[in-house]
PDB file of C-alpha atoms in Angstrom:
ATOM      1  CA  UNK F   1      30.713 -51.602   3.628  1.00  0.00           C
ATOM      2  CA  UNK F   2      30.808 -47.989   3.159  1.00  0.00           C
ATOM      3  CA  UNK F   3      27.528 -45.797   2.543  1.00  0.00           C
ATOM      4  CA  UNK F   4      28.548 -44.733  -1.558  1.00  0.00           C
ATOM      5  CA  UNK F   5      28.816 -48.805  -1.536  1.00  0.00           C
ATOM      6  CA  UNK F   6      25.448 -49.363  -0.105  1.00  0.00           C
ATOM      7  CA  UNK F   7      24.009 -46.904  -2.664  1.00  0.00           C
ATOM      8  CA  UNK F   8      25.741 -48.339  -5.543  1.00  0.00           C
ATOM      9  CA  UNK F   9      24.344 -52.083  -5.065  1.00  0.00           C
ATOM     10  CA  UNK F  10      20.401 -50.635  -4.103  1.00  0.00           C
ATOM     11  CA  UNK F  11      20.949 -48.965  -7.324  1.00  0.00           C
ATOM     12  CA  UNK F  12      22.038 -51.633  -8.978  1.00  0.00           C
ATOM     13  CA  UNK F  13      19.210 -53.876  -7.750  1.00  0.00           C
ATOM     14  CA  UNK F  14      16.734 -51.349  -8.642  1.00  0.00           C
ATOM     15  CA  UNK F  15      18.250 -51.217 -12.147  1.00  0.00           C
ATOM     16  CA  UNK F  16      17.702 -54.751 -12.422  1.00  0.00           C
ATOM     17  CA  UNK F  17      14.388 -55.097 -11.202  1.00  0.00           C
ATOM     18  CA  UNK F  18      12.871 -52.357 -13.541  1.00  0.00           C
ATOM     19  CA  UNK F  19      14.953 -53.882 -16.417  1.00  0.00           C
ATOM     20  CA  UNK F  20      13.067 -57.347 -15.374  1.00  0.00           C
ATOM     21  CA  UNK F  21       9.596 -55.643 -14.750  1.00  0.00           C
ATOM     22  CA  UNK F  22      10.119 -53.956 -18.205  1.00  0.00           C
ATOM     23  CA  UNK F  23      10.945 -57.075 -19.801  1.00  0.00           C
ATOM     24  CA  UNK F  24       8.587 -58.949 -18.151  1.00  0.00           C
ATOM     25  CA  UNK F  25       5.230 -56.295 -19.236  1.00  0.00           C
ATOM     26  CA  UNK F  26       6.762 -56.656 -22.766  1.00  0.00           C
ATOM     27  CA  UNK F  27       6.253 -60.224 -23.022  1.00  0.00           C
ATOM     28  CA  UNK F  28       2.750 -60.129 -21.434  1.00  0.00           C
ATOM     29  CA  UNK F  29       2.219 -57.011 -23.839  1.00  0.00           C
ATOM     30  CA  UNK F  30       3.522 -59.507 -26.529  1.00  0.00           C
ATOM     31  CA  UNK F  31       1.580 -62.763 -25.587  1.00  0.00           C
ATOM     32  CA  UNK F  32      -1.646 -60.830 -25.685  1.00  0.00           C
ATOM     33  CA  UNK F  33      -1.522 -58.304 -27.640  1.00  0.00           C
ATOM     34  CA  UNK F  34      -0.545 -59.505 -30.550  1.00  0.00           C
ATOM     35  CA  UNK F  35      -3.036 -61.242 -33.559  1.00  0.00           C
ATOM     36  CA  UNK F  36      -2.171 -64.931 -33.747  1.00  0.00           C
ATOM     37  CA  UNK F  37      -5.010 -66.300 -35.393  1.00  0.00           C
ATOM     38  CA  UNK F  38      -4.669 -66.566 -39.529  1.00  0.00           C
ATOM     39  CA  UNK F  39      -8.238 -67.523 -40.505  1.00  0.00           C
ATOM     40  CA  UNK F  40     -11.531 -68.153 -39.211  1.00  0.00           C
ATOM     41  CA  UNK F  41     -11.316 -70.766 -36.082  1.00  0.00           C
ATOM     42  CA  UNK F  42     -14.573 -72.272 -34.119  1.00  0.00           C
ATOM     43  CA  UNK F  43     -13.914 -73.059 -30.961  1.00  0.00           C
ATOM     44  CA  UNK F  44     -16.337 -75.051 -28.466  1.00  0.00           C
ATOM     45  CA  UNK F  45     -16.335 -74.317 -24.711  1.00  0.00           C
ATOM     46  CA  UNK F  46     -17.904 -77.164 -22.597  1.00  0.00           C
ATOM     47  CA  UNK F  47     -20.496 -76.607 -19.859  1.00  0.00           C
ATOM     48  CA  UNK F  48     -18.829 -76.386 -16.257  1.00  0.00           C
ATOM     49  CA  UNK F  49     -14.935 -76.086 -17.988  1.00  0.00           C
ATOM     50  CA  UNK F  50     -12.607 -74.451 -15.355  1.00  0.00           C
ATOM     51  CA  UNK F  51     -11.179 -71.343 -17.106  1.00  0.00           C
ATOM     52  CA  UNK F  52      -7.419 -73.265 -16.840  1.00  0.00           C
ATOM     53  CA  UNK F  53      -8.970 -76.009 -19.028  1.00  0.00           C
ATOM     54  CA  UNK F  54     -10.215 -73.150 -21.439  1.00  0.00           C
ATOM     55  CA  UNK F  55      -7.189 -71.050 -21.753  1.00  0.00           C
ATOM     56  CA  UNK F  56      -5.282 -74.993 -22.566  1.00  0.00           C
ATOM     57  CA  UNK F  57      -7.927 -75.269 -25.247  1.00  0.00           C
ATOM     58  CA  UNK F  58      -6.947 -71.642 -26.671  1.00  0.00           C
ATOM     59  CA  UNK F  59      -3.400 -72.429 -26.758  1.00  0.00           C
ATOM     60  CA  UNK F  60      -4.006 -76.132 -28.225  1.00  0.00           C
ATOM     61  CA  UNK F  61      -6.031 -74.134 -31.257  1.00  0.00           C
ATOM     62  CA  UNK F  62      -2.924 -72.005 -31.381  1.00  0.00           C
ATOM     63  CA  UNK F  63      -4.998 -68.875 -30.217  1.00  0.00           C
ATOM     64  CA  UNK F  64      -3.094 -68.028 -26.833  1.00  0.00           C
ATOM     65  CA  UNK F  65       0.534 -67.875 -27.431  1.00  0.00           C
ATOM     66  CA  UNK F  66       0.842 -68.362 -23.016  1.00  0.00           C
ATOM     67  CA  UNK F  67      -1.312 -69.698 -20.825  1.00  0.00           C
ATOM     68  CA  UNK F  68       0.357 -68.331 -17.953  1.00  0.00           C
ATOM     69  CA  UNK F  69      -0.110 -64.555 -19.536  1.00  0.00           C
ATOM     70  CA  UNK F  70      -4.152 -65.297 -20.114  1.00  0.00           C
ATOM     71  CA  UNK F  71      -3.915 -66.470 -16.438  1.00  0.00           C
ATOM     72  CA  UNK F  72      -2.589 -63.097 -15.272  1.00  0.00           C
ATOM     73  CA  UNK F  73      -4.873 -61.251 -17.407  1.00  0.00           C
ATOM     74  CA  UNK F  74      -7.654 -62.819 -15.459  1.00  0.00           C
ATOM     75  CA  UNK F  75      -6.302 -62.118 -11.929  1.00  0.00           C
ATOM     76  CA  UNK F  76      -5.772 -58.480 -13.331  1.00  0.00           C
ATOM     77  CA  UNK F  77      -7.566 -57.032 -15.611  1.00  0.00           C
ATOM     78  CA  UNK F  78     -10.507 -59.318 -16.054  1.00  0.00           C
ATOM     79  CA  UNK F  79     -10.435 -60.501 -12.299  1.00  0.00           C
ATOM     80  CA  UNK F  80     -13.641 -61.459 -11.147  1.00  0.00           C
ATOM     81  CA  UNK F  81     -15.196 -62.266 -14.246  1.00  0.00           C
ATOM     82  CA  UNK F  82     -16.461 -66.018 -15.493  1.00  0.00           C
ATOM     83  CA  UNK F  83     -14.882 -67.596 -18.757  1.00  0.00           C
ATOM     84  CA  UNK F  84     -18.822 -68.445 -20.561  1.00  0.00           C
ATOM     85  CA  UNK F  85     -19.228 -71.321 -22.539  1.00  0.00           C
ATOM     86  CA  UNK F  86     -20.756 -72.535 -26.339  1.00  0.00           C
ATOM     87  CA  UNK F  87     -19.673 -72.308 -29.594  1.00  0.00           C
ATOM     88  CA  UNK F  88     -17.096 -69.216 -30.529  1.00  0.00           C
ATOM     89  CA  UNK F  89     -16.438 -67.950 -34.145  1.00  0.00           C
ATOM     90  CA  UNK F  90     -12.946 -66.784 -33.786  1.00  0.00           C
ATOM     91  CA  UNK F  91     -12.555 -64.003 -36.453  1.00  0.00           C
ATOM     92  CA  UNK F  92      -9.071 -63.776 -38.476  1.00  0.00           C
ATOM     93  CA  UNK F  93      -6.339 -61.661 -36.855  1.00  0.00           C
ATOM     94  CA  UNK F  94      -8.036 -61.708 -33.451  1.00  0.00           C
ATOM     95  CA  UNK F  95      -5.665 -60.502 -30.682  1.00  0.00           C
ATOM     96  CA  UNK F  96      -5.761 -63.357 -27.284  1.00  0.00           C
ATOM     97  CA  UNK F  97      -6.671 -60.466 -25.580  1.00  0.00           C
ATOM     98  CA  UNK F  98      -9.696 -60.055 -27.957  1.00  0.00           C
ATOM     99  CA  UNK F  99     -10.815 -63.882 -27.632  1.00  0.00           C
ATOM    100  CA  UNK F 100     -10.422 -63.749 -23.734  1.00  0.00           C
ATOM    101  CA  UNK F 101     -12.559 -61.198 -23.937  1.00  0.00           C
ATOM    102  CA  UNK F 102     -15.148 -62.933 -25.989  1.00  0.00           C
ATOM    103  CA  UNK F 103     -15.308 -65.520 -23.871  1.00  0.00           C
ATOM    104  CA  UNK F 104     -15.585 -63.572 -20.389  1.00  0.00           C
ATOM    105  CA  UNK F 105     -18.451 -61.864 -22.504  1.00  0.00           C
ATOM    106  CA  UNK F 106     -19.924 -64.880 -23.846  1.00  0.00           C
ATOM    107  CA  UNK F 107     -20.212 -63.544 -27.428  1.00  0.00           C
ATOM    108  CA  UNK F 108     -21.514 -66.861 -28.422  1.00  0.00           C
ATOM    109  CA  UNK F 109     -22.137 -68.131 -32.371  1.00  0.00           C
ATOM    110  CA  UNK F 110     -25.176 -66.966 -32.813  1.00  0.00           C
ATOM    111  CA  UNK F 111     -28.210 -69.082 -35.317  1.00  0.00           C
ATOM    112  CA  UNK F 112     -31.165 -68.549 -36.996  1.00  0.00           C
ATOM    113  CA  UNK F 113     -33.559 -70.884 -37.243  1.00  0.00           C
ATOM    114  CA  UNK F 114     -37.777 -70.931 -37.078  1.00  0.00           C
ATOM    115  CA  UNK F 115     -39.634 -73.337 -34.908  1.00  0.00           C
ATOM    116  CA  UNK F 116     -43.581 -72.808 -35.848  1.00  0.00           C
ATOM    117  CA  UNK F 117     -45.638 -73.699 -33.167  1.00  0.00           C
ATOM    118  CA  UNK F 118     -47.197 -77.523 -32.820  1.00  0.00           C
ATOM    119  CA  UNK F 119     -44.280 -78.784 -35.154  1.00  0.00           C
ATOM    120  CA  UNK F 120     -43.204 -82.089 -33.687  1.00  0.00           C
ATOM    121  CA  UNK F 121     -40.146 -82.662 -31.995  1.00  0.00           C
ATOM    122  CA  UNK F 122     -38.830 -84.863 -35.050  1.00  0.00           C
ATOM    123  CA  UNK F 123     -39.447 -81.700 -37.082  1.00  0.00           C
ATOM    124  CA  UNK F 124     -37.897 -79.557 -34.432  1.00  0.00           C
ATOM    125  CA  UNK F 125     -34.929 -81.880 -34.648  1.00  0.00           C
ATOM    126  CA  UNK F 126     -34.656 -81.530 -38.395  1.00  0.00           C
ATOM    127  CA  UNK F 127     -34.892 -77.407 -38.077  1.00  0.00           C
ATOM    128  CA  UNK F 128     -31.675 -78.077 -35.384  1.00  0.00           C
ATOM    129  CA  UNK F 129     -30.043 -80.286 -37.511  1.00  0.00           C
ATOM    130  CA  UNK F 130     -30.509 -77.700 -40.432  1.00  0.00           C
ATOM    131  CA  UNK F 131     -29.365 -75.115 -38.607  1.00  0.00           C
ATOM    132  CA  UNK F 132     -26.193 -77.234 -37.428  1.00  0.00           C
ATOM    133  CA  UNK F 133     -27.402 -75.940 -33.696  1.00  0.00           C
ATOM    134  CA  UNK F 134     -27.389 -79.813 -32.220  1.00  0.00           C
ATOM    135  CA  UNK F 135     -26.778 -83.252 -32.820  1.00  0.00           C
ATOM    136  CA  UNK F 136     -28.865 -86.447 -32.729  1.00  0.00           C
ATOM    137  CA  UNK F 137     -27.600 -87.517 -29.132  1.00  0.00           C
ATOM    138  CA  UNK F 138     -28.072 -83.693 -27.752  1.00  0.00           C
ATOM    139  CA  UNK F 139     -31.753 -83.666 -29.014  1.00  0.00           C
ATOM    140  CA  UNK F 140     -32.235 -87.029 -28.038  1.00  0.00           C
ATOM    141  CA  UNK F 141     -30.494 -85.725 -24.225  1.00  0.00           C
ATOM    142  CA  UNK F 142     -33.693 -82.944 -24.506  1.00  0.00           C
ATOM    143  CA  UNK F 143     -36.635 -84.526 -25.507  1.00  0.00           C
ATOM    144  CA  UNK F 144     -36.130 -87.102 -23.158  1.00  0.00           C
ATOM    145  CA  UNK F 145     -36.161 -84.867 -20.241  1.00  0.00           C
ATOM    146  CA  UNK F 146     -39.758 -84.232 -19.154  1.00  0.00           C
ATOM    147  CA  UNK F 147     -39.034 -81.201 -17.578  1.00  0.00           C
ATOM    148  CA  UNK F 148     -37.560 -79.729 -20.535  1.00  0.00           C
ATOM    149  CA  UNK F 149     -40.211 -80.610 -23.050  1.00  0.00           C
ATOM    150  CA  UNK F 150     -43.269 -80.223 -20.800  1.00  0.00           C
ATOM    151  CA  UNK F 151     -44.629 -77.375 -22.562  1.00  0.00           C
ATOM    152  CA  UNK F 152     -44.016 -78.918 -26.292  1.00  0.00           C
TER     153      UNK F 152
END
């Protein structure tokens, strides 16, 4: 194989590999970058959920397009950084990117709700109920606890 040979194939596979890189930062560009939800979504993250199980859960709600590009972006971008859980209000024409983000931020639904001291816990249940914060079994789960409700 001659030198001018040589040079021709490494320029060749250098050709190919930025035409592959290219392509390859235009899907991720693509998968993440672009809005894919068309209304209003609430999502719920569960306590302890390995960020693999969330990013499923985005793509099942048809929020994440790839979960293998939400995987790179957090060994890149976001690396380091914990997936938090609760309840999420998804706004319309939110970007993955944008809902990974809320999620490694743990921009959680926020409520509103008043508790006025010495109300009893079936009246503190009610004001949760109201406020659509818990259910039955999750108050029940808290006022059961002794170490939770000590100071009620």
């Amino acid at each position: 194989m001659t030198v001018a040979v040589a040079i021709r194939w490494a320029a060749a596979a250098l050709l190919v590999g930025c035409i592959v890189l290219g392509a390859a930062g235009l899907w991720w560009r693509h998968a993440l970058w672009t809005p894919t939800v068309d209304q209003e979504t609430t999502i719920e993250i569960q306590q302890g959920a390995p960020s693999t199980a969330i990013l499923h859960q985005l793509a099942d709600a048809g929020i994440l397009p790839s979960v293998v590009a939400g995987r790179l972006y957090l060994e890149g971008p976001a690396r380091g950084r914990e997936m938090q859980w609760g309840t999420y209000v998804i706004p319309e024409s939110s970007r993955p990117v944008d809902v990974i983000e809320m999620v490694l931020q743990g921009r959680v639904k926020q409520f509103d709700l008043t508790v006025i001291e010495g109300m009893a816990a079936d009246e503190i249940r009610e004001v949760l109920l109201a406020a659509e914060v818990a259910g039955t079994e999750a108050w029940a789960a808290v006022v059961g606890n002794s170490n939770l409700v000590a100071d009620i």
